[in-house]
Tab-separated table of C-alpha atoms in Angstrom:
chain	number	residue	atom	x	y	z
A	9	MET	CA	-17.058	-6.326	-0.688
A	10	ARG	CA	-13.880	-5.014	-2.307
A	11	VAL	CA	-11.414	-3.661	0.256
A	12	LEU	CA	-8.227	-1.777	-0.641
A	13	TRP	CA	-5.410	-1.264	1.843
A	14	PHE	CA	-2.683	1.319	1.365
A	15	THR	CA	0.215	0.327	3.572
A	16	VAL	CA	3.972	0.646	3.994
A	17	THR	CA	4.420	-3.122	3.870
A	18	PRO	CA	3.713	-5.727	1.179
A	19	SER	CA	2.093	-7.809	3.924
A	20	LEU	CA	1.870	-11.478	2.936
A	21	ALA	CA	3.674	-10.843	-0.395
A	22	ALA	CA	7.032	-10.099	1.255
A	23	SER	CA	8.510	-13.517	0.515
A	24	HIS	CA	7.222	-13.363	-3.080
A	25	LEU	CA	9.178	-10.115	-3.484
A	26	ASN	CA	12.266	-11.560	-1.737
A	27	ILE	CA	11.943	-9.141	1.160
A	28	SER	CA	13.263	-10.662	4.341
A	29	VAL	CA	11.137	-10.084	7.399
A	30	THR	CA	11.746	-11.013	10.984
A	31	GLY	CA	8.609	-12.302	12.610
A	32	ARG	CA	5.078	-11.336	11.707
A	33	GLY	CA	3.623	-7.874	11.975
A	34	TRP	CA	0.099	-6.989	12.944
A	35	ILE	CA	-0.827	-6.100	9.361
A	36	GLU	CA	0.147	-9.585	8.186
A	37	SER	CA	-1.826	-11.145	11.022
A	38	LEU	CA	-4.885	-9.041	10.188
A	39	HIS	CA	-4.436	-9.938	6.512
A	40	GLU	CA	-4.600	-13.658	7.363
A	41	LYS	CA	-7.813	-13.132	9.355
A	42	ILE	CA	-9.410	-11.091	6.538
A	43	ASN	CA	-8.566	-13.930	4.113
A	44	GLU	CA	-10.715	-16.254	6.247
A	45	ILE	CA	-13.829	-14.118	5.749
A	46	HIS	CA	-16.051	-15.109	2.848
A	47	GLY	CA	-17.163	-12.228	0.650
A	48	ILE	CA	-14.201	-9.903	1.140
A	49	ASP	CA	-11.872	-9.346	-1.796
A	50	LEU	CA	-8.705	-7.674	-0.533
A	51	ALA	CA	-6.102	-5.651	-2.400
A	52	VAL	CA	-2.894	-4.345	-0.830
A	53	ALA	CA	-1.064	-1.360	-2.344
A	54	PHE	CA	2.436	-0.434	-1.183
A	55	VAL	CA	5.578	1.348	-2.402
A	56	HIS	CA	8.213	-1.011	-3.746
A	57	GLY	CA	11.128	-0.155	-6.000
A	58	GLU	CA	11.381	2.276	-8.861
A	59	LYS	CA	9.752	0.297	-11.660
A	60	LYS	CA	6.331	0.819	-13.169
A	61	LEU	CA	3.147	-0.014	-11.313
A	62	GLU	CA	3.005	-3.795	-10.948
A	63	LYS	CA	-0.183	-5.696	-10.198
A	64	PHE	CA	-0.111	-9.354	-9.181
A	65	THR	CA	-2.245	-11.865	-7.317
A	66	LEU	CA	-1.208	-14.337	-4.619
A	67	GLU	CA	-3.804	-16.691	-3.217
A	68	LYS	CA	-6.916	-14.533	-2.984
A	69	THR	CA	-5.244	-11.121	-2.594
A	70	THR	CA	-4.454	-8.624	-5.334
A	71	TYR	CA	-1.252	-6.634	-4.796
A	72	PHE	CA	-0.208	-3.327	-6.310
A	73	ALA	CA	3.523	-2.619	-6.030
A	74	MET	CA	3.705	1.119	-6.621
A	75	PRO	CA	6.978	2.618	-7.834
A	76	GLY	CA	8.787	5.109	-5.677
A	77	LYS	CA	11.791	5.603	-3.506
A	78	THR	CA	11.396	5.289	0.211
A	79	PRO	CA	13.779	7.809	1.778
A	80	GLY	CA	15.458	7.087	5.066
A	81	LYS	CA	13.773	8.160	8.285
A	82	ILE	CA	16.136	11.089	8.900
A	83	LYS	CA	15.771	12.514	5.378
A	84	ARG	CA	11.987	12.124	5.553
A	85	LEU	CA	11.889	13.892	8.930
A	86	ILE	CA	14.068	16.783	7.696
A	87	ASP	CA	12.080	17.137	4.454
A	88	ARG	CA	8.768	17.231	6.307
A	89	HIS	CA	10.121	19.674	8.899
A	90	LEU	CA	11.291	21.997	6.111
A	91	ASN	CA	8.016	21.460	4.207
A	92	ARG	CA	9.798	20.235	1.093
A	93	VAL	CA	7.887	17.094	0.375
A	94	ASP	CA	6.514	16.320	-3.083
A	95	ASP	CA	4.058	13.446	-2.792
A	96	SER	CA	2.351	14.105	-6.136
A	97	GLU	CA	3.848	11.026	-7.822
A	98	LEU	CA	2.729	8.725	-4.994
A	99	ILE	CA	-0.745	10.239	-4.991
A	100	SER	CA	-0.961	9.734	-8.754
A	101	HIS	CA	-0.099	6.040	-8.364
A	102	CYS	CA	-2.637	5.666	-5.549
A	103	ILE	CA	-5.378	7.122	-7.746
A	104	LYS	CA	-4.423	4.702	-10.545
A	105	VAL	CA	-4.747	1.815	-8.086
A	106	VAL	CA	-8.182	3.014	-6.933
A	107	ASN	CA	-9.367	3.402	-10.532
A	108	ASP	CA	-8.062	-0.065	-11.429
A	109	TYR	CA	-9.353	-1.955	-8.385
A	110	LYS	CA	-12.587	0.009	-7.816
A	111	PRO	CA	-12.869	-0.725	-4.074
A	112	ASP	CA	-15.975	-0.349	-1.959
A	113	ILE	CA	-13.833	0.804	0.954
A	114	ILE	CA	-10.266	2.055	1.373
A	115	ASN	CA	-8.237	1.633	4.554
A	116	ILE	CA	-4.949	3.444	5.063
A	117	PHE	CA	-2.228	2.071	7.310
A	118	GLY	CA	0.797	4.280	7.901
A	119	THR	CA	-0.546	7.791	8.253
A	120	GLU	CA	3.035	9.060	8.225
A	121	GLU	CA	2.924	8.465	4.466
A	122	ALA	CA	0.946	10.506	1.921
A	123	PHE	CA	-1.703	7.856	1.187
A	124	GLY	CA	-4.424	9.838	2.962
A	125	LEU	CA	-4.002	12.749	0.571
A	126	ILE	CA	-6.151	10.886	-1.968
A	127	GLY	CA	-9.196	11.407	0.250
A	128	ASP	CA	-10.554	14.355	-1.707
A	129	LYS	CA	-9.636	12.818	-5.062
A	130	VAL	CA	-11.642	9.586	-4.924
A	131	ASN	CA	-15.206	8.622	-4.009
């Protein structure tokens, strides 16, 4: 089964991307457990930097580093409160990831992000 996660973290690829993390989060812990299950191919898609869409593989996981700026919490809160959020670029990248990876199931972590807006755009 091909499983695609959209998340706000690169999970187990953080060190590969030179992102310092303190401790382990629950997504990383779940990722390790999923890796132990035979028959599940996992991909993790996350926003990282402003470059083009980058796909890479570490161990048995495929990663999609999607371009985009991550605004600070205060700016994001103000923008959402004033309804001035344009998530079209992120949604476009998410659809490209889905079309590339062709998952059987998609799981979205971080509902505060726009990942869920692809729901009516993919099967």
